[in-house]
Coordinates of C-alpha atoms in Angstrom, one line a residue:
M164 CA 74.8 138.3 110.1
I165 CA 77.5 138.6 107.7
N166 CA 81.0 138.6 108.9
F167 CA 83.7 140.5 106.9
M168 CA 87.2 139.9 107.2
R169 CA 90.2 142.3 106.3
D170 CA 92.4 141.4 103.5
D171 CA 95.4 142.4 105.8
F172 CA 95.9 139.6 107.9
S173 CA 98.8 140.9 109.7
E174 CA 96.5 142.0 112.3
G175 CA 93.7 139.9 113.9
G176 CA 94.4 136.3 113.6
S177 CA 94.5 134.1 110.6
P178 CA 92.8 134.8 107.1
L179 CA 92.2 130.8 106.6
A180 CA 89.4 130.8 109.4
E181 CA 86.8 131.7 106.6
D182 CA 88.2 129.6 104.0
G183 CA 90.5 126.7 104.3
G184 CA 90.7 126.9 108.1
R185 CA 93.5 127.0 110.4
G186 CA 97.1 126.7 108.5
L187 CA 100.5 125.4 109.7
L188 CA 103.8 125.3 108.1
L189 CA 105.9 122.4 109.3
G190 CA 109.6 122.2 108.8
I191 CA 111.1 118.9 109.4
G192 CA 114.8 117.9 109.7
Q193 CA 117.6 120.4 109.3
A194 CA 116.7 121.5 105.6
G195 CA 113.3 122.0 106.5
I196 CA 114.0 124.1 109.6
Q197 CA 116.5 126.3 107.6
I198 CA 113.8 127.3 105.6
L199 CA 111.2 128.4 108.1
D200 CA 114.1 130.3 109.6
Q201 CA 114.6 132.2 106.6
I202 CA 110.9 133.2 106.4
V203 CA 111.2 134.2 110.2
M204 CA 114.2 136.5 109.5
R205 CA 112.3 138.2 106.5
G206 CA 109.4 139.0 108.6
G207 CA 107.4 136.7 106.6
A208 CA 106.2 134.4 109.8
K209 CA 103.1 136.5 110.8
A210 CA 102.3 137.9 107.3
S211 CA 102.0 134.4 105.7
G212 CA 98.8 133.5 107.7
F213 CA 100.2 130.3 108.7
E214 CA 101.5 129.2 112.2
L215 CA 105.2 127.8 112.1
M216 CA 106.6 124.9 113.8
A217 CA 110.0 123.0 113.5
I218 CA 110.7 119.6 114.8
D219 CA 113.8 117.4 114.6
A220 CA 115.7 114.8 116.3
D221 CA 119.3 116.6 116.4
Q222 CA 119.3 118.9 119.6
A223 CA 121.8 121.3 118.1
I224 CA 119.4 122.2 115.1
V225 CA 116.4 122.6 117.0
D226 CA 118.1 124.8 119.7
G227 CA 119.7 127.0 116.7
S228 CA 116.3 127.6 115.0
V229 CA 114.8 130.9 115.3
V230 CA 111.2 129.4 115.0
A231 CA 109.2 130.2 117.9
E232 CA 107.5 126.8 118.1
K233 CA 109.9 123.9 117.9
R234 CA 110.2 120.5 119.3
L235 CA 113.0 118.1 120.0
L236 CA 111.8 114.4 118.9
G237 CA 113.0 110.9 120.2
K238 CA 115.3 112.3 123.0
P239 CA 114.9 108.8 125.1
L240 CA 116.0 106.9 122.1
L241 CA 118.7 109.2 120.3
R242 CA 119.6 111.4 123.3
G243 CA 119.3 114.6 121.0
L244 CA 122.1 113.3 118.6
G245 CA 119.9 112.8 115.5
S246 CA 119.1 109.8 113.4
F247 CA 122.4 109.9 111.4
G248 CA 120.5 109.2 108.2
D249 CA 119.0 106.0 109.4
R250 CA 115.7 105.6 108.7
A251 CA 115.0 102.8 110.9
R252 CA 115.8 105.2 113.8
A253 CA 113.6 107.7 112.4
R254 CA 110.8 105.6 112.2
A255 CA 111.2 104.4 115.8
V256 CA 111.4 107.9 116.7
W257 CA 107.8 108.4 114.8
K258 CA 106.3 105.3 116.8
L259 CA 107.6 107.1 120.0
E260 CA 106.2 110.6 119.1
R261 CA 103.2 109.9 116.9
E262 CA 100.5 110.5 119.3
S263 CA 101.6 113.7 120.7
L264 CA 102.3 115.1 116.9
L265 CA 99.1 114.2 115.8
D266 CA 97.1 115.8 118.6
R267 CA 99.3 119.1 117.8
L268 CA 97.9 118.6 114.2
S269 CA 94.4 117.8 115.4
V270 CA 93.5 121.7 115.1
V271 CA 95.2 122.0 111.6
D272 CA 93.2 121.9 108.6
Q273 CA 96.0 123.1 106.0
L274 CA 99.3 121.4 106.4
V275 CA 102.6 122.6 104.5
I276 CA 105.5 120.0 104.9
V277 CA 108.9 121.3 104.1
A278 CA 111.7 118.9 104.1
G279 CA 114.8 117.7 102.5
L280 CA 114.4 114.1 101.2
G281 CA 117.3 111.7 101.1
G282 CA 118.2 111.6 104.7
G283 CA 116.8 109.9 107.9
T284 CA 114.4 112.3 110.0
G285 CA 113.2 114.5 107.0
T286 CA 112.5 111.7 104.6
T287 CA 110.6 109.3 107.1
L288 CA 108.8 111.8 109.3
A289 CA 107.6 113.6 106.0
M290 CA 106.1 110.5 104.6
E291 CA 104.7 109.5 107.9
V292 CA 103.1 112.9 109.2
A293 CA 101.6 113.3 105.4
Q294 CA 99.9 109.7 105.4
A295 CA 98.7 110.2 109.2
F296 CA 97.3 113.9 108.4
R297 CA 95.4 112.5 105.3
N298 CA 94.3 109.2 106.8
R299 CA 92.7 111.0 110.1
P300 CA 88.9 110.8 110.2
R301 CA 88.9 114.5 110.1
G302 CA 91.0 114.5 106.9
G303 CA 92.7 117.7 105.8
R304 CA 94.9 119.6 103.2
V305 CA 98.5 118.7 102.5
I306 CA 101.3 120.2 100.6
V307 CA 104.6 119.2 100.3
V308 CA 107.7 121.5 99.5
A309 CA 110.4 119.3 99.2
T310 CA 114.1 119.4 98.0
Q311 CA 115.8 116.5 96.4
P312 CA 119.5 115.5 97.0
F313 CA 122.6 116.9 94.9
S314 CA 123.4 115.0 91.7
F315 CA 126.8 113.9 92.9
E316 CA 125.6 112.5 96.4
S317 CA 125.4 108.9 96.9
D318 CA 123.1 106.4 95.1
A319 CA 121.5 105.3 98.3
R320 CA 120.7 109.0 99.4
R321 CA 119.3 109.7 96.0
A322 CA 117.2 106.4 96.0
A323 CA 115.9 107.1 99.4
A324 CA 114.5 110.5 97.9
Q325 CA 113.0 108.9 95.1
E326 CA 111.3 106.2 97.1
A327 CA 110.0 109.2 99.6
L328 CA 108.8 111.4 96.7
S329 CA 106.5 108.5 95.4
V330 CA 104.8 108.1 98.8
L331 CA 104.4 111.7 99.1
R332 CA 102.6 112.1 95.6
A333 CA 100.5 109.2 96.6
H334 CA 99.2 110.8 100.1
A335 CA 99.4 114.6 99.4
D336 CA 97.3 117.0 97.6
A337 CA 100.2 118.2 95.8
V338 CA 104.0 118.0 95.8
L339 CA 106.4 120.7 94.9
S340 CA 109.8 119.4 94.3
F341 CA 113.2 121.2 93.6
S342 CA 116.8 120.2 93.2
N343 CA 119.7 121.2 95.5
D344 CA 121.7 121.7 92.1
R345 CA 119.9 124.8 91.5
A346 CA 122.0 126.6 94.2
E347 CA 124.8 126.6 91.5
A348 CA 122.9 129.2 90.1
W349 CA 123.2 131.8 93.2
P350 CA 125.8 134.2 92.9
D351 CA 129.2 133.4 94.3
A352 CA 127.8 129.9 94.6
P353 CA 130.8 128.1 92.7
D354 CA 133.4 129.6 94.9
N355 CA 131.5 129.5 98.3
I356 CA 129.1 126.6 98.8
R357 CA 127.7 128.0 102.0
R358 CA 126.3 131.1 100.1
G359 CA 124.7 129.1 97.5
L360 CA 122.9 126.8 99.9
H361 CA 122.1 130.0 101.7
G362 CA 120.6 131.6 98.7
M363 CA 119.0 128.2 97.8
N364 CA 117.1 128.5 101.4
L365 CA 116.2 131.9 100.6
S366 CA 114.8 131.3 97.6
L367 CA 112.9 128.2 99.0
A368 CA 111.6 130.6 101.6
Q369 CA 110.1 132.9 99.1
G370 CA 108.4 129.8 97.5
V371 CA 106.8 128.7 100.8
E372 CA 105.5 132.2 101.3
S373 CA 104.0 132.2 97.7
V374 CA 102.3 129.0 98.4
A375 CA 100.9 130.5 101.5
Q376 CA 99.6 133.4 99.8
I377 CA 97.9 131.2 97.1
L378 CA 96.2 129.2 99.8
A379 CA 95.1 132.7 101.7
A380 CA 91.8 134.2 101.7
G381 CA 91.2 137.8 100.4
G382 CA 91.6 139.5 96.9
F383 CA 89.0 139.9 94.3
N384 CA 90.3 137.2 91.9
P385 CA 92.9 134.9 94.1
L386 CA 94.1 131.7 93.1
T387 CA 92.9 129.0 95.4
F388 CA 93.9 125.5 96.7
A389 CA 92.3 123.9 93.6
D390 CA 94.5 125.7 91.3
L391 CA 97.8 124.3 93.4
R392 CA 96.2 120.7 93.5
G393 CA 95.1 120.8 89.9
L394 CA 98.9 121.4 88.8
F395 CA 101.1 119.4 91.5
G396 CA 98.7 116.7 92.6
R397 CA 98.6 115.0 88.9
L398 CA 101.9 113.5 89.0
E399 CA 102.6 110.0 90.2
G400 CA 105.6 108.2 91.2
A401 CA 108.9 109.8 90.8
A402 CA 109.5 109.5 87.1
R403 CA 109.8 113.1 87.2
P404 CA 111.8 114.2 90.4
E405 CA 111.4 118.2 89.8
N406 CA 108.1 119.3 88.7
C407 CA 108.1 122.9 90.0
W408 CA 110.0 126.5 89.4
I409 CA 109.4 129.7 91.5
G410 CA 110.4 133.1 91.1
R411 CA 109.5 136.2 93.0
A412 CA 109.9 139.9 93.0
D413 CA 108.8 142.9 94.6
S414 CA 108.5 146.0 92.7
E415 CA 110.9 149.2 93.3
P416 CA 110.3 152.8 92.8
H417 CA 109.8 153.8 89.0
D418 CA 109.8 150.1 88.3
D419 CA 107.6 149.0 85.2
A420 CA 105.9 145.5 84.7
L421 CA 108.5 144.0 82.4
S422 CA 111.2 144.7 85.0
L423 CA 109.1 142.9 87.8
V424 CA 108.3 140.2 85.6
E425 CA 112.1 139.9 84.2
R426 CA 113.4 139.7 88.3
A427 CA 110.8 137.1 89.1
L428 CA 112.4 134.8 86.4
S429 CA 115.8 135.7 87.0
G430 CA 115.9 133.7 90.7
P431 CA 117.8 130.4 91.1
L432 CA 114.7 128.2 91.4
V433 CA 113.8 129.3 87.7
A434 CA 116.8 130.4 85.6
S435 CA 118.9 127.3 86.6
G436 CA 116.0 124.6 86.0
G437 CA 114.5 123.2 82.7
A438 CA 111.3 125.5 83.4
W439 CA 111.4 126.7 79.5
E440 CA 111.4 122.9 78.3
E441 CA 109.7 121.0 80.8
A442 CA 106.9 123.2 82.1
D443 CA 103.6 123.6 80.6
R444 CA 101.7 125.7 83.2
C445 CA 102.0 128.7 85.1
L446 CA 100.3 130.1 88.1
A447 CA 101.0 134.1 88.5
C448 CA 100.0 135.5 92.1
L449 CA 100.1 139.6 92.0
V450 CA 99.7 141.2 95.4
G451 CA 99.0 144.9 95.8
G452 CA 97.8 147.2 98.3
A453 CA 94.7 149.6 98.4
D454 CA 96.1 151.6 95.6
F455 CA 96.3 148.5 93.1
S456 CA 94.8 149.6 89.8
V457 CA 93.6 147.7 86.6
S458 CA 96.1 149.4 84.6
Q459 CA 98.8 147.6 86.7
L460 CA 97.2 144.5 86.5
Q461 CA 97.0 144.7 82.6
A462 CA 100.4 145.7 82.3
V463 CA 101.9 143.0 84.4
S464 CA 99.5 140.4 82.6
K465 CA 100.8 141.6 79.2
A466 CA 104.6 141.3 80.3
I467 CA 103.9 137.7 81.3
E468 CA 102.5 136.7 78.1
A469 CA 105.4 138.3 76.2
R470 CA 108.1 136.8 78.5
L471 CA 106.9 133.3 78.6
P472 CA 107.0 130.7 75.9
A473 CA 103.9 130.3 74.0
H474 CA 103.0 126.7 75.1
I475 CA 103.0 127.8 78.7
A476 CA 99.4 128.2 79.9
V477 CA 99.1 131.2 82.5
S478 CA 96.7 131.5 85.3
L479 CA 96.6 134.9 86.9
G480 CA 95.3 135.5 90.5
T481 CA 95.3 139.0 92.2
R482 CA 94.9 139.8 96.0
T483 CA 95.0 143.0 97.8
A484 CA 96.7 143.5 101.4
E485 CA 97.4 146.8 103.3
R486 CA 101.1 146.0 103.9
F487 CA 101.7 146.2 100.1
E488 CA 100.6 149.9 99.8
G489 CA 102.5 151.5 97.1
R490 CA 104.2 148.4 95.5
L491 CA 103.4 145.2 93.9
S492 CA 104.6 141.7 94.6
L493 CA 104.7 139.0 91.7
T494 CA 105.0 135.3 92.3
L495 CA 105.4 133.1 89.3
V496 CA 104.6 129.4 89.9
L497 CA 105.5 127.2 87.1
A498 CA 104.8 123.4 86.7
A499 CA 105.3 120.4 84.6
T500 CA 101.9 118.3 84.8
R501 CA 101.2 114.6 84.2
A502 CA 99.5 115.4 81.0
R503 CA 102.7 116.1 79.2
E504 CA 104.3 113.2 80.7
I505 CA 101.7 110.7 79.7
E506 CA 102.0 112.2 76.0
E507 CA 105.6 111.6 75.9
A508 CA 105.4 108.1 77.5
A509 CA 102.7 106.9 75.0
L510 CA 105.0 108.3 71.9
S511 CA 107.9 106.4 73.5
E512 CA 106.0 103.0 73.8
E513 CA 104.7 103.4 70.0
E514 CA 108.5 103.9 68.7
A515 CA 109.7 101.2 71.0
A516 CA 106.9 98.4 69.7
P517 CA 108.5 95.6 67.7
Q518 CA 106.8 94.9 64.0
A519 CA 105.2 91.9 63.3
L520 CA 107.8 89.7 61.6
I521 CA 105.1 87.1 60.2
Q522 CA 101.7 88.6 58.7
E523 CA 98.4 86.8 59.2
V524 CA 97.1 84.5 56.7
V525 CA 93.7 84.3 55.6
L526 CA 92.2 81.7 53.2
P527 CA 89.7 82.6 50.9
L528 CA 86.1 81.5 51.5
D529 CA 86.2 79.1 48.5
S530 CA 89.3 77.2 49.9
D531 CA 88.7 73.5 50.8
V532 CA 91.1 73.4 53.3
L533 CA 90.5 75.2 56.6
A534 CA 93.9 75.7 58.2
P535 CA 94.5 77.6 61.3
V536 CA 95.7 81.4 61.1
P537 CA 99.0 81.5 62.4
K538 CA 99.5 84.6 64.9
P539 CA 102.0 87.1 64.4
L540 CA 105.4 86.1 66.0
H541 CA 107.5 88.8 67.6
A542 CA 111.1 89.0 67.3
S543 CA 111.7 87.3 70.8
A544 CA 109.4 84.3 69.6
V545 CA 110.9 84.0 66.1
E546 CA 114.3 83.6 67.8
E547 CA 113.1 80.4 69.8
Q548 CA 111.7 78.5 66.6
L549 CA 113.3 75.6 65.4
E550 CA 114.8 75.4 61.5
L551 CA 112.5 74.5 59.0
V552 CA 113.2 71.4 56.8
D553 CA 112.5 71.9 52.9
E554 CA 110.0 69.2 52.2
A555 CA 111.0 68.8 48.3
A556 CA 114.5 68.0 49.5
P557 CA 115.4 63.9 49.8
V558 CA 115.7 63.1 53.3
E559 CA 118.3 60.3 54.0
A560 CA 117.4 57.7 56.4
E561 CA 119.7 57.8 59.5
V562 CA 121.5 54.8 60.4
L563 CA 121.2 54.3 64.4
P564 CA 123.6 52.3 66.2
E565 CA 122.2 49.1 67.4
P566 CA 121.7 49.0 71.1
E567 CA 123.7 47.2 73.4
L568 CA 121.3 44.5 75.0
A569 CA 122.1 43.7 78.9
A570 CA 123.1 39.8 79.1
A571 CA 120.0 37.9 80.2
A572 CA 120.0 34.6 81.9
P573 CA 119.6 31.7 79.4
E574 CA 116.1 30.2 79.6
P575 CA 116.0 26.4 80.3
E576 CA 115.3 24.3 77.0
P577 CA 112.3 22.3 77.4
K578 CA 112.9 18.3 77.4
R579 CA 112.8 16.8 73.9
K580 CA 111.5 13.4 73.4
A581 CA 114.6 11.2 72.2
V582 CA 114.0 10.3 68.4
P583 CA 116.3 7.7 66.7
V584 CA 118.6 8.4 63.8
P585 CA 119.3 6.0 61.3
V586 CA 122.7 5.0 61.1
A587 CA 122.8 5.9 57.4
D588 CA 122.4 9.4 58.4
L589 CA 125.3 9.6 60.9
A590 CA 127.8 9.5 58.4
R591 CA 126.1 12.3 56.1
P592 CA 127.8 15.8 56.6
A593 CA 125.9 18.4 58.2
K594 CA 123.5 20.4 55.9
V595 CA 124.8 24.3 55.2
R596 CA 122.7 27.0 54.3
R597 CA 122.7 27.6 50.3
G598 CA 125.0 30.8 49.5
S599 CA 127.2 30.4 52.9
K600 CA 130.8 29.1 52.6
A601 CA 131.5 25.7 53.9
V602 CA 133.6 25.9 57.1
K603 CA 136.1 22.9 57.9
Q604 CA 135.5 21.5 61.2
E605 CA 137.7 18.9 63.3
E606 CA 136.2 16.4 65.7
L607 CA 136.8 17.0 69.2
P608 CA 138.9 14.4 71.0
F609 CA 136.7 12.8 73.8
E610 CA 138.2 10.0 75.7
A611 CA 136.2 7.4 77.8
A612 CA 135.2 9.0 81.0
N613 CA 135.5 7.5 84.3
S614 CA 131.9 6.6 85.8
G615 CA 133.2 7.7 89.2
R616 CA 131.2 6.7 92.0
F617 CA 128.8 4.8 89.8
E618 CA 131.6 2.6 88.6
N619 CA 130.3 -0.7 90.2
S620 CA 126.7 0.4 89.6
F621 CA 124.2 -1.3 87.0
E622 CA 123.8 0.8 83.8
T623 CA 120.6 2.2 82.8
I624 CA 119.4 0.6 79.7
H625 CA 116.3 2.0 77.9
K626 CA 115.0 0.7 74.6
G627 CA 118.7 -0.4 74.1
E628 CA 120.3 2.7 74.7
N629 CA 122.5 3.1 77.8
L630 CA 121.4 6.5 79.5
D631 CA 124.4 6.6 81.7
Q632 CA 126.6 7.7 78.7
P633 CA 126.3 11.3 77.0
T634 CA 124.0 11.6 74.0
F635 CA 126.9 12.3 71.6
R636 CA 128.5 9.0 72.4
R637 CA 125.2 6.8 72.8
R638 CA 123.9 7.9 69.3
R639 CA 127.5 7.8 67.9
L640 CA 127.3 11.7 67.1
V641 CA 130.1 13.4 65.6
I642 CA 131.0 16.5 67.4
Q643 CA 133.1 19.0 65.3
A644 CA 135.0 22.1 66.4

C-alpha cells in the first residue's frame, strides 16, 4: 500500500517522516535562542516542520525564551548564572548533561544547530553536540547556522570563533556562517544597535526557516539535503569565515517577479556582505500554493537570471503548500564553495614561488669529465653560501704566529763517558759557527770551594783525576760568561 502525504505540513505531523526523518532546530546559547524566538513569534515554528528546543546555562535567558521546549543546563555547577564566556566551565556542563542531551537527540534524524560563536556555552556545546550526534551508531544529518563576532570584538573571542568554525566544518554536513557586522545594514542600526541586532536575528530566523523548507519533503521539483551539503559542506578550516548569504521575500498583491527578486536580495544578510564578489553558487527555493503556475515559475526564473551576476550558477527548486495559497515565497541562498578558494590558493602559491637563481648544468655526452650536476639553489640557500675565491688570483701565504709551548720539565741527560782532553786543546778558543758574530766572553770568577763535611776525608782519585772536584776545575776548563 502506498501512503501519500500532504504538501501542507501545518496539519498532521512532520513532513520529514517519509524523507529525512524527524528534524529538530536546536538553539544553543543566547544568540541561538534569540533566533528561535523570532521563528516562534513569526509563526514559523509549526510551519517549518521541525521541532524547536532551546538550551543554555543562563537561567534568565532560558526563562525569557518563548520556545516551548527549553532546558537549563549545568545548574548544580553554575547555579543558573551562565558560563561567563569560560569554555572550561562550558565543557564541564557538557560532561554533566551529555547523556541526557544525547537521549533527547536519539529520536532525531536531522539536526539544525543554531548558535553564536565566540562565547562559552554556544561555542563549546555547538562543537560537542555536532561531534556526538555524527559519531553515534545511528548517525544523522547535521547542519549548523552560526554567527561570527563583530570585527571590533576582542581577539580572544574571534579566535575562539575561528577554532569552533574549523571543528564544526569537520564534523557537520553543512555550515552556514554569517558575521554580526551585517547588522549595520539594518535600518536605524547606526543610531540604535538594539534595532540592528533585532533585525539581524529576524533575518537569521528567516534563513533558518529557509533551510527547514529545503530539507522538508513535498513539491514537484524541490531542493534536497544533498544540494545544501554540496555547497556548504565543501569548505574546510576557517580560512573563509563567511560563506553564506540568504535573502527571503514574500510576494505582495499586484507584485511582479522582478520586484520579488529585488526584495529578496535587499535583505541585510545579502546587501551588506560580499555576495557579488565571493559567491559562486545560488540555491533558489520558490514556494507557492495550489494555484502555483508554470508561468510564475518562468517569470521568477528569468528575473533571478537577470538580477544575479553571470558567474553565479543558480539551482532552482519549487515546492507547494496550501498555506501559500495566492502568494509566493522566494528564498535565495548564495554560497562561496571550496572550489573557488582552491583556485585562488593555487594562484597565490604560483606567484609566491621563488625563481631558481642557479640553473642546472648538463655536460655534453662526449665530455671527458663527468661532474655532478648542481641542484638549483633558492634565495634562502644562496644567502648561506660562502664567498667564492678566484683561483686565477695569486694567493699569499698567511703567516701564523708561533704557538706558545707550555714549559716542560727537562729530561735528565744521559751519563757520558769521560774523555780526556789534550792540554793543548784547552788553550784554543771555542769554535764559532760560520757567518755568526763572535761574542766576547768573560771568565767567571770561581773561588776554591770548601769541602764541608768531606774536609778530612780521603780524595777520590780515578785515573789520575780527583773526582771530588768539579769537572771544569778537574779538567782545567775555561768557563766564560
